[in-house]
Amino acid sequence: YAVILFLCISGTYSQNWVVQSNPASGDVISINAIDSNLAYALTSTQVLKTTNGGLNWIVMVTAPSGRNFLGMQWMLPNVGYLWYNNWNQYLKTFNGGINWVSYALPSNNGDMQFLNDTNNVYFISPSVGGQSFHYTTNSGSNWYSSSLSSYTINVLGRMYFVNQQTGFVNGGTSWTYFNSILRTTDRGFTWTPVMTSNTNGYEGGGDFVFFGNIGFHVSNKTYKTTNMGETWTILNNQSGGRNSLFMHDPQWGWLGKSSGLLKTTDGCTTWVNQNIGVPGVNIHEVSFVNYNTGWICGSAGHILKTTNGSGVIPPAQAPTLTAPPNNSTGQSITPLLQWNSVPNAVKYRVQVSIDVFNSTVLDYDTVSITQFQVPPGF
């Protein structure tokens, strides 16, 4: 007895990026897309919000005089965080930015991360020739700290925690002599270098993205790990720029750079330049809500949106099995499977399982016609 499932893999077309009008002044340094209508953007002095897919953006928050925003993070549609320079506090909203509550920080001018448990906050503050790491489990009432000064790196890169225990920091500039990635598995009490300037010419830098034990990191090159960051393998030299890495899954993703936008469909092994229609934009961040709908932001107040970023036309419908009849019994164990043609499909995927797809015994994803002969032995 066999259960057969058909999954349509659709055709391709070109991507379109549309420049959105917004009231921002200066570079847009960050963008967080929540869904196809709701997104937040950040300049050094303004927080912007759209609730209609970017047709209109409003200024939601303005920075106090003499202060600049350093970053923001949104956990849920209405739960978000902001932090400034030269201020030992961060802000949290529970109602989409209408009201903000301040919480204490142990230092200032650092990079921050908030995990799904919003009481857990990670904070790293730089200093010339070193930096310090801090975390709290109660939103800042108490902080635990450790020093990273022995590694002489400056946190001009990023911090990223995969979970409450395992995290990474990176840094390095042309004037620091030790560029590295540091890893902790005990919530920041101890740190170990897992990549240095002696490792494939590592130069410090940009984002981390993880899917379980599989992770990616970009600096002057693209790196991959399959063991939660214990070791890293260089994938390619995509040369310069490391502003923002966004991955849909371990295969598909985007890289925003000072020189433009790149796309990968093979797990960062190769990158293809994308034409966004506007020359000279330094792309600061990329944020997608699905494979098609996403935003990029960058220099000179630029916010751009696409609704077909995957380059894939979704099929209008799923294929329907025409022979043998669905749910029929007494069929050959090597049947000729046939189904109707689906518009936009360029190939189909056929899976055969001995149960309800807990034990798949056959998987073909390159079927270009509307029939498939199940071979013997399955």
Short mmCIF file of C-alpha atoms in Angstrom, two decimals:
data_model
loop_
_atom_site.label_atom_id
_atom_site.label_comp_id
_atom_site.label_asym_id
_atom_site.label_seq_id
_atom_site.Cartn_x
_atom_site.Cartn_y
_atom_site.Cartn_z
CA TYR A 1 0.00 0.00 0.00
CA ALA A 2 1.42 3.36 -0.99
CA VAL A 3 0.55 6.95 -0.22
CA ILE A 4 1.50 9.35 -3.02
CA LEU A 5 2.01 13.11 -2.67
CA PHE A 6 2.61 15.60 -5.46
CA LEU A 7 4.31 18.92 -4.80
CA CYS A 8 4.45 21.42 -7.64
CA ILE A 9 7.71 23.29 -8.16
CA SER A 10 6.93 26.43 -10.12
CA GLY A 11 8.52 28.53 -12.83
CA THR A 12 10.66 31.64 -12.50
CA TYR A 13 10.45 35.30 -13.38
CA SER A 14 12.36 38.49 -12.61
CA GLN A 15 12.27 40.41 -9.34
CA ASN A 16 11.02 43.97 -9.02
CA TRP A 17 12.04 46.41 -6.28
CA VAL A 18 9.93 49.53 -5.68
CA VAL A 19 11.26 52.63 -3.93
CA GLN A 20 8.92 53.66 -1.11
CA SER A 21 8.30 57.23 -0.06
CA ASN A 22 9.03 57.94 3.57
CA PRO A 23 9.58 61.00 5.79
CA ALA A 24 13.00 59.84 7.00
CA SER A 25 15.98 62.14 6.98
CA GLY A 26 19.36 60.50 6.57
CA ASP A 27 20.30 56.87 6.12
CA VAL A 28 17.82 54.15 7.07
CA ILE A 29 20.01 51.86 9.19
CA SER A 30 17.58 49.07 10.09
CA ILE A 31 14.29 47.54 8.98
CA ASN A 32 12.18 44.82 10.64
CA ALA A 33 9.33 43.36 8.58
CA ILE A 34 6.57 41.73 10.66
CA ASP A 35 4.13 40.77 7.90
CA SER A 36 3.24 41.96 4.39
CA ASN A 37 1.65 45.12 5.81
CA LEU A 38 3.46 45.89 9.06
CA ALA A 39 7.13 46.94 9.17
CA TYR A 40 9.38 49.19 11.26
CA ALA A 41 12.39 51.17 10.03
CA LEU A 42 15.09 53.10 11.86
CA THR A 43 17.31 56.07 11.13
CA SER A 44 19.80 57.53 13.59
CA THR A 45 17.10 59.90 14.86
CA GLN A 46 13.70 58.46 13.86
CA VAL A 47 11.62 55.30 14.18
CA LEU A 48 9.27 54.77 11.23
CA LYS A 49 6.24 52.51 10.94
CA THR A 50 3.99 51.34 8.12
CA THR A 51 0.75 49.40 8.49
CA ASN A 52 -0.18 49.27 4.80
CA GLY A 53 2.76 47.56 3.17
CA GLY A 54 4.82 50.73 2.86
CA LEU A 55 2.34 52.90 0.99
CA ASN A 56 2.67 55.31 3.90
CA TRP A 57 5.33 55.57 6.60
CA ILE A 58 4.90 57.65 9.75
CA VAL A 59 7.50 58.94 12.21
CA MET A 60 6.65 57.13 15.42
CA VAL A 61 9.55 58.16 17.69
CA THR A 62 12.18 60.91 17.46
CA ALA A 63 15.48 60.65 19.33
CA PRO A 64 16.19 63.16 22.11
CA SER A 65 18.49 66.02 21.22
CA GLY A 66 22.12 64.97 21.14
CA ARG A 67 21.40 61.23 20.99
CA ASN A 68 21.34 58.76 18.11
CA PHE A 69 19.62 55.42 17.79
CA LEU A 70 22.01 52.45 17.57
CA GLY A 71 19.54 49.65 16.93
CA MET A 72 16.08 48.16 17.28
CA GLN A 73 14.55 44.69 17.49
CA TRP A 74 10.90 43.64 17.23
CA MET A 75 9.82 40.36 18.83
CA LEU A 76 6.10 40.51 18.05
CA PRO A 77 3.91 42.95 16.09
CA ASN A 78 3.57 45.19 19.13
CA VAL A 79 6.63 44.29 21.23
CA GLY A 80 9.84 46.09 20.31
CA TYR A 81 13.09 47.50 21.69
CA LEU A 82 15.26 50.56 21.03
CA TRP A 83 18.69 51.61 22.25
CA TYR A 84 20.68 54.85 21.94
CA ASN A 85 24.26 56.01 22.12
CA ASN A 86 25.62 57.52 25.34
CA TRP A 87 22.67 56.44 27.44
CA ASN A 88 22.65 53.63 30.00
CA GLN A 89 19.10 52.61 29.20
CA TYR A 90 17.09 50.77 26.57
CA LEU A 91 13.41 51.20 25.71
CA LYS A 92 10.63 48.64 25.32
CA THR A 93 7.12 49.01 23.93
CA PHE A 94 4.19 46.65 24.39
CA ASN A 95 1.76 48.49 22.13
CA GLY A 96 3.51 49.01 18.82
CA GLY A 97 5.41 52.13 19.80
CA ILE A 98 2.64 54.20 21.36
CA ASN A 99 4.26 54.03 24.80
CA TRP A 100 7.81 53.10 25.85
CA VAL A 101 9.25 51.88 29.16
CA SER A 102 12.95 52.37 30.03
CA TYR A 103 15.23 49.72 31.56
CA ALA A 104 18.75 50.09 32.95
CA LEU A 105 21.92 49.07 31.10
CA PRO A 106 25.29 48.47 32.78
CA SER A 107 27.12 50.55 30.17
CA ASN A 108 26.38 52.36 26.92
CA ASN A 109 27.00 52.39 23.16
CA GLY A 110 26.80 48.63 22.71
CA ASP A 111 25.10 45.98 20.64
CA MET A 112 22.04 44.21 22.07
CA GLN A 113 19.99 41.08 21.48
CA PHE A 114 16.67 39.96 22.94
CA LEU A 115 15.67 36.30 22.86
CA ASN A 116 12.11 34.97 22.63
CA ASP A 117 11.95 35.04 26.39
CA THR A 118 11.92 38.81 26.52
CA ASN A 119 13.34 38.98 30.06
CA ASN A 120 16.65 37.63 28.70
CA VAL A 121 18.79 40.47 27.34
CA TYR A 122 22.35 40.25 26.02
CA PHE A 123 24.51 43.35 25.79
CA ILE A 124 28.07 43.97 24.68
CA SER A 125 29.84 47.30 25.19
CA PRO A 126 33.03 48.30 23.39
CA SER A 127 36.16 50.02 24.53
CA VAL A 128 39.44 50.66 22.78
CA GLY A 129 41.45 47.47 23.06
CA GLY A 130 38.66 45.38 24.52
CA GLN A 131 35.02 44.99 25.42
CA SER A 132 32.74 43.63 28.13
CA PHE A 133 29.75 41.31 27.93
CA HIS A 134 26.61 41.48 30.07
CA TYR A 135 23.35 39.59 30.32
CA THR A 136 20.23 39.75 32.45
CA THR A 137 17.37 37.34 33.07
CA ASN A 138 15.04 39.95 34.54
CA SER A 139 15.06 42.77 31.97
CA GLY A 140 17.90 44.63 33.64
CA SER A 141 17.21 44.57 37.36
CA ASN A 142 20.41 42.55 37.75
CA TRP A 143 23.25 42.09 35.26
CA TYR A 144 25.96 39.41 35.02
CA SER A 145 29.21 40.53 33.39
CA SER A 146 32.42 39.14 31.93
CA SER A 147 35.44 40.76 30.34
CA LEU A 148 36.64 40.18 26.80
CA SER A 149 39.57 42.58 27.02
CA SER A 150 42.18 39.84 26.62
CA TYR A 151 41.07 39.36 23.02
CA THR A 152 41.65 43.02 22.06
CA ILE A 153 38.76 43.24 19.63
CA ASN A 154 36.50 46.19 19.16
CA VAL A 155 32.81 45.43 18.79
CA LEU A 156 32.29 47.03 15.42
CA GLY A 157 30.89 43.70 14.29
CA ARG A 158 27.91 41.79 15.67
CA MET A 159 26.70 39.73 18.61
CA TYR A 160 24.42 36.74 18.09
CA PHE A 161 23.00 34.20 20.53
CA VAL A 162 21.52 31.03 19.09
CA ASN A 163 19.91 30.17 22.42
CA GLN A 164 20.33 31.17 26.06
CA GLN A 165 23.67 29.35 26.39
CA THR A 166 25.44 29.52 23.02
CA GLY A 167 26.43 32.80 21.43
CA PHE A 168 29.03 34.62 19.36
CA VAL A 169 30.66 38.02 19.18
CA ASN A 170 32.92 39.29 16.47
CA GLY A 171 34.84 42.43 15.80
CA GLY A 172 37.93 43.94 14.35
CA THR A 173 38.93 46.96 12.33
CA SER A 174 41.94 47.84 10.25
CA TRP A 175 43.65 49.21 13.36
CA THR A 176 43.04 46.26 15.66
CA TYR A 177 45.54 43.45 15.40
CA PHE A 178 43.29 40.60 16.45
CA ASN A 179 40.18 39.98 14.36
CA SER A 180 38.17 37.07 15.66
CA ILE A 181 34.92 35.28 16.37
CA LEU A 182 34.48 34.34 20.02
CA ARG A 183 32.05 31.61 21.10
CA THR A 184 30.45 30.89 24.45
CA THR A 185 28.48 27.83 25.51
CA ASP A 186 27.91 28.93 29.11
CA ARG A 187 25.95 32.14 28.64
CA GLY A 188 28.99 34.35 28.37
CA PHE A 189 30.98 33.37 31.47
CA THR A 190 33.80 32.02 29.28
CA TRP A 191 34.67 32.70 25.64
CA THR A 192 36.82 30.81 23.15
CA PRO A 193 38.13 32.07 19.78
CA VAL A 194 36.78 29.86 16.98
CA MET A 195 38.10 31.95 14.09
CA THR A 196 40.89 34.53 13.98
CA SER A 197 42.77 36.68 11.51
CA ASN A 198 44.94 33.62 10.84
CA THR A 199 41.87 31.62 9.66
CA ASN A 200 41.45 32.14 5.92
CA GLY A 201 42.20 35.84 6.27
CA TYR A 202 39.21 36.54 8.51
CA GLU A 203 38.58 40.26 8.93
CA GLY A 204 35.80 40.41 11.48
CA GLY A 205 32.44 41.69 10.45
CA GLY A 206 28.79 40.98 9.93
CA ASP A 207 25.73 38.91 10.62
CA PHE A 208 25.21 35.36 11.88
CA VAL A 209 22.21 33.23 10.92
CA PHE A 210 21.52 29.75 12.37
CA PHE A 211 19.18 26.86 11.60
CA GLY A 212 19.86 24.37 14.38
CA ASN A 213 23.51 23.36 14.19
CA ILE A 214 23.88 24.83 10.70
CA GLY A 215 24.98 28.46 10.66
CA PHE A 216 26.27 31.13 8.28
CA HIS A 217 28.43 34.18 8.84
CA VAL A 218 29.59 36.93 6.50
CA SER A 219 32.63 39.13 6.67
CA ASN A 220 34.92 39.75 3.72
CA LYS A 221 34.07 36.11 2.91
CA THR A 222 31.14 33.78 3.57
CA TYR A 223 31.54 31.03 6.19
CA LYS A 224 29.46 28.03 7.22
CA THR A 225 29.32 25.79 10.28
CA THR A 226 27.55 22.48 10.78
CA ASN A 227 28.42 22.03 14.47
CA MET A 228 26.93 25.12 16.15
CA GLY A 229 29.93 27.31 15.42
CA GLU A 230 32.68 25.15 16.88
CA THR A 231 34.42 25.15 13.49
CA TRP A 232 33.82 27.18 10.32
CA THR A 233 34.45 26.50 6.64
CA ILE A 234 34.98 29.19 4.05
CA LEU A 235 32.45 28.98 1.19
CA ASN A 236 33.58 31.78 -1.10
CA ASN A 237 35.13 35.21 -1.30
CA GLN A 238 32.23 37.54 -2.02
CA SER A 239 34.63 40.47 -1.50
CA GLY A 240 33.88 43.32 0.81
CA GLY A 241 30.77 44.63 2.48
CA ARG A 242 28.97 42.84 5.24
CA ASN A 243 25.99 44.88 6.25
CA SER A 244 23.14 42.39 6.46
CA LEU A 245 22.63 38.65 5.93
CA PHE A 246 19.06 37.31 5.75
CA MET A 247 18.39 33.61 5.18
CA HIS A 248 14.94 32.11 4.55
CA ASP A 249 16.33 28.60 5.10
CA PRO A 250 19.74 26.89 4.78
CA GLN A 251 19.64 27.38 0.99
CA TRP A 252 17.90 30.67 0.11
CA GLY A 253 19.07 34.06 1.31
CA TRP A 254 20.09 37.66 0.68
CA LEU A 255 23.18 39.72 1.43
CA GLY A 256 23.00 43.50 1.66
CA LYS A 257 26.31 45.25 1.01
CA SER A 258 27.77 48.68 0.49
CA SER A 259 27.96 47.78 -3.20
CA GLY A 260 24.46 46.36 -3.66
CA LEU A 261 22.27 43.32 -3.07
CA LEU A 262 23.22 39.66 -3.59
CA LYS A 263 21.09 36.52 -3.57
CA THR A 264 21.93 32.85 -2.95
CA THR A 265 19.89 29.73 -3.63
CA ASP A 266 22.58 27.19 -2.73
CA GLY A 267 23.40 27.90 0.89
CA CYS A 268 25.78 30.86 0.39
CA THR A 269 28.07 28.86 -1.87
CA THR A 270 27.46 31.25 -4.75
CA TRP A 271 26.01 34.77 -4.84
CA VAL A 272 24.25 36.51 -7.73
CA ASN A 273 24.05 40.30 -8.00
CA GLN A 274 20.50 41.69 -7.97
CA ASN A 275 19.31 44.76 -9.84
CA ILE A 276 17.26 46.88 -7.43
CA GLY A 277 16.79 49.65 -9.98
CA VAL A 278 18.56 52.33 -7.93
CA PRO A 279 22.33 52.74 -8.31
CA GLY A 280 24.72 53.50 -5.48
CA VAL A 281 22.58 52.48 -2.50
CA ASN A 282 24.52 51.24 0.51
CA ILE A 283 22.18 48.51 1.77
CA HIS A 284 22.13 48.41 5.55
CA GLU A 285 19.57 45.69 6.24
CA VAL A 286 17.38 43.07 4.54
CA SER A 287 14.12 41.75 6.03
CA PHE A 288 11.63 39.34 4.42
CA VAL A 289 8.34 37.93 5.72
CA ASN A 290 8.26 35.09 3.16
CA TYR A 291 10.10 34.09 0.00
CA ASN A 292 8.47 36.85 -2.06
CA THR A 293 7.69 39.82 0.18
CA GLY A 294 10.50 41.79 1.76
CA TRP A 295 12.19 45.13 2.29
CA ILE A 296 15.70 46.53 2.07
CA CYS A 297 16.87 49.83 3.51
CA GLY A 298 19.94 51.92 3.02
CA SER A 299 21.67 55.19 2.42
CA ALA A 300 19.99 58.50 1.60
CA GLY A 301 16.66 57.50 3.13
CA HIS A 302 16.10 54.56 0.81
CA ILE A 303 13.45 51.93 1.60
CA LEU A 304 12.62 49.46 -1.17
CA LYS A 305 10.09 46.63 -1.25
CA THR A 306 9.58 43.56 -3.42
CA THR A 307 6.60 41.24 -3.64
CA ASN A 308 8.27 38.76 -5.97
CA GLY A 309 11.71 38.40 -4.45
CA SER A 310 11.97 34.65 -4.95
CA GLY A 311 11.62 35.02 -8.69
CA VAL A 312 9.10 32.20 -8.54
CA ILE A 313 5.51 32.32 -9.76
CA PRO A 314 3.34 30.39 -7.29
CA PRO A 315 1.21 27.74 -9.03
CA ALA A 316 -2.46 28.60 -9.27
CA GLN A 317 -3.44 25.23 -7.82
CA ALA A 318 -2.06 21.89 -6.75
CA PRO A 319 -2.02 19.07 -9.32
CA THR A 320 -4.77 16.47 -9.09
CA LEU A 321 -4.11 12.74 -9.43
CA THR A 322 -6.00 11.34 -12.44
CA ALA A 323 -4.73 7.75 -12.54
CA PRO A 324 -4.88 5.48 -10.72
CA PRO A 325 -7.92 6.90 -8.88
CA ASN A 326 -7.15 8.47 -5.51
CA ASN A 327 -7.77 6.16 -2.51
CA SER A 328 -8.26 3.16 -4.82
CA THR A 329 -7.14 -0.34 -3.82
CA GLY A 330 -5.98 -3.38 -5.72
CA GLN A 331 -3.49 -1.38 -7.81
CA SER A 332 -0.14 -2.51 -9.10
CA ILE A 333 2.82 -1.82 -6.80
CA THR A 334 4.57 -0.27 -9.83
CA PRO A 335 1.78 2.00 -11.09
CA LEU A 336 1.97 4.65 -13.79
CA LEU A 337 1.03 7.80 -11.89
CA GLN A 338 -0.68 10.51 -13.92
CA TRP A 339 -1.92 13.98 -12.98
CA ASN A 340 -3.24 17.14 -14.59
CA SER A 341 -0.98 19.90 -15.84
CA VAL A 342 -0.68 23.00 -13.63
CA PRO A 343 -0.06 26.50 -15.07
CA ASN A 344 3.40 27.98 -14.31
CA ALA A 345 4.86 24.61 -13.29
CA VAL A 346 8.17 23.70 -14.89
CA LYS A 347 8.69 20.52 -12.89
CA TYR A 348 6.94 18.33 -10.34
CA ARG A 349 8.01 16.41 -7.27
CA VAL A 350 6.82 12.86 -6.58
CA GLN A 351 7.18 11.15 -3.22
CA VAL A 352 6.18 7.60 -2.32
CA SER A 353 5.85 6.47 1.28
CA ILE A 354 4.88 3.23 3.00
CA ASP A 355 2.91 5.23 5.59
CA VAL A 356 1.71 8.82 5.98
CA PHE A 357 5.16 10.14 5.06
CA ASN A 358 7.00 9.06 8.14
CA SER A 359 8.94 6.60 5.95
CA THR A 360 9.47 8.06 2.46
CA VAL A 361 11.02 5.45 0.19
CA LEU A 362 11.15 7.40 -3.08
CA ASP A 363 11.60 11.11 -3.81
CA TYR A 364 12.00 12.54 -7.32
CA ASP A 365 11.94 16.34 -7.72
CA THR A 366 12.85 16.71 -11.40
CA VAL A 367 9.77 15.29 -13.12
CA SER A 368 9.09 17.54 -16.12
CA ILE A 369 6.01 15.75 -17.49
CA THR A 370 2.64 14.87 -15.93
CA GLN A 371 3.27 11.19 -15.34
CA PHE A 372 5.72 9.00 -13.46
CA GLN A 373 6.34 5.25 -13.61
CA VAL A 374 7.02 3.92 -10.11
CA PRO A 375 9.95 1.52 -10.47
CA PRO A 376 10.02 -1.92 -8.85
CA GLY A 377 11.57 -2.48 -5.45
CA PHE A 378 9.78 0.28 -3.50
#
